XYZ file of C-alpha atoms in Angstrom:
418
model
C 0.311 0.003 0.220
C 2.749 2.576 1.091
C 4.355 1.849 -2.545
C 1.337 2.316 -4.157
C 0.951 5.469 -2.380
C 4.132 6.678 -3.143
C 3.914 5.926 -7.130
C 0.457 8.167 -6.956
C 2.232 10.557 -5.213
C 4.891 10.695 -8.083
C 2.683 10.600 -10.853
C 0.806 13.855 -9.645
C 3.732 15.652 -8.817
C 4.761 15.417 -12.651
C 1.479 16.882 -14.006
C 1.739 20.537 -14.870
C -0.921 23.412 -14.052
C -2.505 25.432 -16.657
C -0.226 28.132 -15.918
C 2.996 26.374 -16.044
C 1.914 24.976 -19.745
C 0.970 28.543 -20.854
C 4.580 29.317 -20.050
C 5.830 26.971 -22.771
C 2.667 27.637 -25.052
C 2.411 31.279 -25.191
C 4.736 33.930 -26.216
C 6.962 36.172 -23.991
C 4.765 39.078 -24.786
C 1.129 37.088 -23.794
C 3.284 35.719 -20.928
C 3.761 39.119 -19.552
C 0.860 40.986 -20.453
C -1.605 38.040 -19.071
C 0.291 38.121 -15.839
C 0.067 41.960 -15.293
C -3.641 41.804 -16.201
C -4.146 38.727 -13.360
C -2.199 40.709 -10.896
C -4.290 43.764 -11.129
C -1.259 45.741 -12.934
C -3.582 47.422 -15.594
C -1.876 50.401 -16.176
C 1.644 48.676 -16.534
C -0.155 46.519 -18.833
C -1.342 49.306 -21.371
C 2.256 50.946 -21.065
C 4.258 47.958 -22.117
C 1.113 47.040 -24.750
C 1.944 50.259 -26.120
C 5.493 50.301 -26.453
C 5.392 46.883 -28.002
C 3.127 48.369 -30.750
C 5.509 51.375 -31.137
C 8.232 48.848 -31.635
C 6.160 47.094 -34.536
C 5.662 50.484 -36.143
C 9.074 51.666 -35.988
C 10.074 48.457 -37.679
C 7.459 48.672 -40.014
C 8.141 52.167 -41.777
C 11.889 51.586 -41.480
C 13.968 50.564 -44.518
C 14.634 47.019 -44.933
C 18.356 47.218 -44.376
C 18.234 49.734 -41.652
C 19.612 49.208 -38.247
C 16.281 49.331 -37.006
C 14.843 46.468 -39.342
C 17.530 44.501 -38.514
C 17.128 44.524 -34.696
C 15.485 41.965 -32.797
C 11.738 42.970 -32.107
C 11.403 44.029 -28.635
C 8.715 41.462 -28.263
C 11.168 38.837 -28.567
C 14.042 40.097 -25.886
C 13.343 38.506 -22.561
C 15.342 40.574 -20.362
C 14.051 43.930 -21.676
C 10.362 42.749 -20.961
C 10.786 41.270 -17.919
C 13.156 44.415 -16.828
C 10.069 46.505 -17.635
C 7.145 44.253 -15.790
C 9.296 44.248 -12.951
C 9.907 48.260 -12.634
C 6.487 49.157 -13.749
C 4.726 47.059 -11.170
C 6.714 48.413 -8.633
C 6.180 52.066 -10.127
C 2.493 51.339 -10.343
C 2.373 50.140 -6.553
C 3.952 53.264 -5.394
C 1.520 55.395 -7.480
C -1.276 53.759 -5.919
C 0.231 54.918 -2.327
C 0.907 58.296 -3.235
C 4.633 57.788 -3.013
C 5.484 59.846 -5.969
C 9.414 60.079 -5.417
C 9.598 56.037 -5.578
C 7.459 56.085 -8.728
C 9.930 58.468 -10.462
C 12.743 56.263 -8.921
C 11.338 53.310 -10.601
C 11.186 54.865 -13.809
C 14.585 56.531 -13.654
C 16.132 53.211 -13.513
C 14.340 51.944 -16.233
C 15.639 55.004 -18.443
C 18.872 54.245 -17.342
C 18.694 50.717 -18.408
C 17.808 51.323 -22.018
C 21.014 53.177 -22.985
C 22.277 51.452 -25.969
C 21.921 53.349 -29.121
C 19.054 50.786 -30.534
C 17.103 51.496 -27.260
C 17.309 55.149 -26.811
C 13.902 55.600 -27.890
C 12.796 53.376 -24.766
C 15.176 55.657 -22.296
C 13.522 58.788 -23.611
C 10.119 57.029 -23.027
C 10.727 56.252 -19.141
C 12.932 59.506 -18.652
C 10.137 61.809 -20.102
C 7.351 59.466 -17.910
C 9.900 60.419 -14.849
C 10.661 64.184 -15.467
C 7.265 65.310 -16.907
C 4.910 64.189 -14.159
C 2.678 66.707 -12.348
C 3.548 64.742 -9.059
C 7.093 64.048 -8.622
C 8.365 66.059 -11.437
C 10.807 68.215 -9.436
C 11.999 65.660 -7.125
C 15.439 64.076 -7.083
C 14.979 61.416 -9.742
C 13.209 63.503 -12.058
C 15.769 66.109 -11.858
C 18.396 63.108 -12.734
C 16.264 62.080 -15.559
C 16.819 65.426 -17.316
C 20.050 65.151 -17.450
C 19.627 61.847 -18.848
C 17.455 63.276 -21.419
C 20.320 65.966 -22.023
C 22.637 63.314 -22.730
C 20.536 61.377 -25.175
C 19.092 64.070 -27.222
C 22.740 65.334 -27.635
C 23.975 61.971 -28.614
C 21.088 62.355 -31.455
C 22.103 65.217 -32.478
C 18.763 67.523 -31.101
C 20.594 70.134 -29.538
C 17.953 72.617 -28.944
C 15.955 69.849 -27.191
C 19.481 68.735 -25.198
C 20.134 72.362 -24.037
C 16.137 72.787 -22.810
C 16.584 69.724 -20.633
C 20.305 70.392 -19.301
C 18.808 73.784 -18.506
C 15.734 72.729 -16.674
C 17.984 70.241 -14.846
C 20.362 72.807 -13.568
C 17.317 74.920 -12.487
C 15.975 72.061 -10.437
C 19.325 70.978 -9.087
C 20.203 74.599 -7.778
C 16.632 74.800 -6.032
C 16.945 71.294 -4.444
C 20.726 70.731 -4.011
C 20.129 67.227 -5.270
C 22.759 64.449 -5.926
C 22.838 61.818 -8.580
C 22.391 57.857 -8.118
C 26.468 57.679 -8.043
C 26.493 60.794 -5.227
C 27.771 63.407 -7.304
C 26.127 67.125 -7.607
C 23.748 66.916 -10.147
C 24.077 70.941 -11.006
C 27.512 70.029 -11.761
C 26.688 67.044 -14.431
C 24.061 69.518 -15.721
C 27.051 72.284 -16.447
C 28.861 69.792 -17.865
C 26.419 68.690 -20.331
C 25.619 72.405 -21.045
C 29.405 72.680 -21.815
C 29.240 69.775 -24.309
C 26.318 70.947 -25.744
C 27.736 74.477 -26.367
C 30.774 72.906 -27.833
C 28.127 71.213 -30.588
C 26.187 74.325 -31.090
C 29.494 76.184 -31.991
C 30.175 73.352 -35.143
C 27.959 74.749 -37.757
C 29.062 78.381 -37.426
C 32.363 77.340 -37.467
C 31.644 75.336 -40.831
C 30.363 78.402 -42.120
C 33.127 80.518 -41.268
C 30.834 82.731 -39.148
C 33.550 83.445 -36.635
C 31.544 85.853 -34.132
C 29.092 83.597 -33.618
C 31.280 80.481 -32.801
C 33.175 82.615 -30.515
C 30.131 83.950 -28.644
C 29.006 80.233 -28.136
C 32.390 78.894 -27.129
C 32.873 81.527 -24.742
C 29.069 80.835 -23.166
C 30.459 77.055 -22.966
C 33.763 78.270 -21.651
C 32.002 80.140 -18.784
C 29.708 77.218 -17.854
C 32.692 74.837 -17.945
C 34.574 76.802 -15.471
C 31.394 76.641 -13.454
C 31.086 73.198 -13.402
C 34.707 72.757 -11.641
C 36.452 70.441 -13.866
C 39.444 71.281 -15.113
C 39.380 68.962 -17.950
C 36.341 70.547 -19.258
C 37.971 73.805 -18.671
C 40.961 72.914 -20.403
C 39.235 71.356 -23.368
C 37.348 74.660 -23.898
C 40.262 76.561 -23.569
C 41.625 74.659 -26.363
C 38.516 75.275 -28.522
C 38.600 78.654 -27.940
C 42.077 78.972 -28.875
C 41.809 77.122 -32.249
C 38.702 79.430 -32.900
C 40.789 82.602 -32.502
C 43.293 81.036 -34.745
C 41.048 80.677 -37.608
C 39.801 84.134 -37.153
C 43.111 85.240 -37.402
C 43.631 86.584 -33.881
C 46.711 84.735 -32.969
C 47.517 87.025 -29.843
C 44.043 85.674 -28.267
C 44.539 82.308 -29.473
C 48.005 82.195 -27.761
C 46.412 83.470 -24.304
C 43.715 80.792 -24.302
C 46.431 77.888 -25.685
C 48.798 78.975 -23.053
C 46.240 78.695 -20.091
C 45.111 75.166 -21.620
C 48.698 74.157 -21.670
C 48.758 74.816 -17.634
C 45.858 73.120 -17.067
C 46.821 69.720 -19.137
C 50.038 70.233 -17.258
C 48.375 70.000 -13.977
C 46.202 67.355 -15.158
C 49.471 65.568 -16.533
C 47.523 64.837 -19.771
C 50.265 64.015 -22.349
C 47.847 63.828 -25.202
C 46.404 67.312 -24.202
C 49.982 68.889 -24.021
C 50.774 67.513 -27.574
C 48.065 68.804 -29.078
C 47.893 72.393 -27.449
C 51.489 72.784 -28.278
C 50.932 71.851 -31.942
C 48.283 74.452 -32.134
C 50.534 76.954 -30.129
C 53.192 76.579 -32.865
C 50.951 77.785 -35.704
C 50.025 81.012 -33.539
C 53.484 81.536 -32.677
C 54.707 80.600 -36.435
C 52.176 83.319 -37.873
C 54.498 86.126 -36.203
C 57.645 84.902 -37.857
C 58.891 84.431 -34.007
C 61.440 81.735 -34.795
C 62.972 81.671 -31.409
C 59.788 81.315 -29.754
C 58.429 78.613 -32.404
C 61.779 76.516 -31.740
C 61.129 76.800 -28.115
C 57.554 75.637 -28.187
C 58.630 72.906 -30.697
C 61.187 71.716 -28.422
C 58.769 71.403 -25.186
C 56.318 69.518 -27.412
C 59.264 67.234 -28.547
C 60.282 66.552 -24.765
C 56.496 65.732 -23.969
C 56.032 63.410 -26.684
C 59.070 61.495 -26.054
C 58.820 61.062 -22.483
C 55.410 59.734 -22.986
C 55.774 57.432 -25.969
C 53.558 59.985 -28.048
C 55.305 58.874 -31.658
C 53.303 60.358 -33.986
C 53.471 63.818 -32.065
C 56.802 63.206 -31.532
C 57.699 62.918 -35.680
C 55.641 65.902 -36.163
C 57.490 67.968 -33.799
C 61.117 67.002 -35.099
C 60.214 67.250 -38.613
C 59.032 71.423 -38.009
C 61.876 71.586 -36.216
C 64.279 70.101 -39.000
C 62.417 72.356 -41.602
C 63.136 75.415 -39.086
C 66.868 75.080 -39.119
C 66.840 74.073 -42.797
C 65.607 77.203 -43.635
C 68.073 79.051 -41.087
C 70.816 77.180 -43.196
C 71.764 75.288 -40.327
C 72.041 71.903 -42.133
C 73.574 69.988 -39.708
C 71.491 70.375 -36.902
C 68.427 69.947 -39.423
C 69.896 66.818 -40.286
C 69.836 65.787 -36.955
C 65.968 66.098 -36.264
C 65.200 64.885 -39.737
C 67.494 61.615 -38.827
C 65.604 61.565 -35.221
C 62.111 61.340 -37.241
C 63.496 58.937 -39.483
C 63.999 56.693 -36.708
C 60.511 57.244 -35.333
C 58.829 56.923 -38.635
C 60.428 53.751 -39.113
C 58.828 52.012 -35.878
C 55.629 53.501 -36.972
C 56.020 52.086 -40.414
C 54.175 55.138 -41.878
C 55.598 55.004 -45.851
C 54.323 58.051 -47.173
C 55.988 60.394 -44.472
C 58.976 58.242 -44.266
C 59.822 58.949 -48.005
C 59.386 62.246 -47.177
C 61.415 62.634 -44.512
C 64.367 60.500 -46.303
C 64.280 63.413 -48.770
C 64.709 65.757 -46.385
C 67.440 64.210 -44.469
C 69.136 63.571 -47.762
C 68.865 66.976 -48.804
C 70.061 68.189 -45.298
C 73.139 66.276 -45.253
C 74.211 66.953 -48.744
C 73.963 70.778 -47.984
C 75.532 70.384 -44.836
C 78.660 68.502 -46.933
C 78.602 71.095 -49.624
C 78.914 73.742 -47.077
C 82.270 71.734 -45.136
C 83.422 71.401 -48.502
C 82.990 75.169 -49.638
C 84.584 75.859 -46.318
C 87.735 73.669 -47.077
C 88.136 75.201 -50.313
C 88.243 78.579 -49.126
C 90.857 77.878 -46.376
C 94.338 78.005 -46.126
C 95.286 75.975 -43.243
C 96.523 72.293 -43.843
C 94.063 70.475 -42.266
C 91.335 71.731 -44.777
C 93.688 70.671 -47.491
C 94.154 66.932 -46.220
C 90.302 66.662 -46.290
C 89.998 68.150 -49.734
C 92.564 65.675 -51.003
C 91.168 62.803 -48.931
C 87.801 63.482 -50.313
C 89.231 63.602 -54.067
C 90.808 60.297 -53.528
C 87.738 58.685 -52.462
C 84.918 59.973 -53.971
C 85.020 57.999 -57.022
C 85.068 54.767 -54.620
C 82.185 55.635 -52.623
C 78.989 53.926 -53.758
C 75.462 55.583 -53.723
C 74.508 53.829 -50.812
C 72.210 55.559 -47.885
C 75.226 55.167 -45.310
C 76.854 58.385 -46.460
C 73.637 60.420 -45.869
C 73.425 58.565 -42.402
C 75.669 59.958 -39.741
C 76.458 57.323 -36.893
C 74.835 54.454 -38.828
C 77.110 51.591 -40.183
C 74.635 50.153 -43.136
C 72.028 51.578 -45.193
C 68.409 51.257 -44.102
C 66.318 48.354 -45.490
C 65.041 49.737 -48.606
C 61.962 47.741 -48.405
C 60.868 49.776 -45.596
C 60.360 52.814 -48.432
């Protein structure tokens, strides 16, 4: 009897209920919608159903080969549907009890969850549903949602909407003194977003050569960057102003901003920033034909690039130094810089630039030899005469190899590199 009872119990435990069977028979969309309706979360059901319908419409009007058309339908993505179900249930429960900040918290979490490019439309939906609420719309999570919307609109290139949301975020953050989810002041986050937005707004007038309008926007961005207490943003704002003044032909003002930028990048120990700032400063100084300052600036740029392993920047600085000394007819010094740049470019395997530097090096070395030979011809001492005799006796036996142009090397460079 006991064995028979155990057998019956084992068989009954293997029988699935209707709800368990439906999990296998029905789609993800149907299971989640049915569960929400059965548990009484009608508003959550309506919202998810509406979003699923919007996804179908988006895919229907998109081009066949577009990114939207190639995405997996939202109704087939279990993790996203389950995340929406979970947090919308919690939001509806909080709404039923009048806990408006808790409602915004749950919707903020959903906005932050949908951060990938293909999901930005969902992120915007939940951010808006958090920030645009009549109850709770000025709470901490609603204010942070505006910062999230500013970031998304900036990413999508909708700059005026991004600016509007960042300004609203800044206003609400200053009123409430809010911190974001990571414990950082929301006011500073809004200021950094505004700085990026003004930088993007300046791109259109710059492309149209409207320097006055671009400078107006960049100055506004610079002022915001200073308020943001972020030295990296402030240094980048100075750099952009310096470049714009340079393009406008005001090299004196450009130098002022670039020098300020260099000081900040130096404090931040940002080698890349220092390299590009010195490169821009060189252009402003060169326009004044101030050779000494240009050389000093290039030497500093080369030192920074050399010590931080910035090989492309180092090659640029060395070539510029070589060209300046070449124009000054100091061919020996020019050859030294061209040779060092040649060695750097060999490591970078930049063939086109390597060929150019090879020609520059050969020209500088040839001029150096000609200058030395001419000086010996005009000299009256015995050492000069001996050098002329040696040169005359050996010139016919010297091959055309590259070793005669590369002081300090024992063999010609591999011709396959060129």
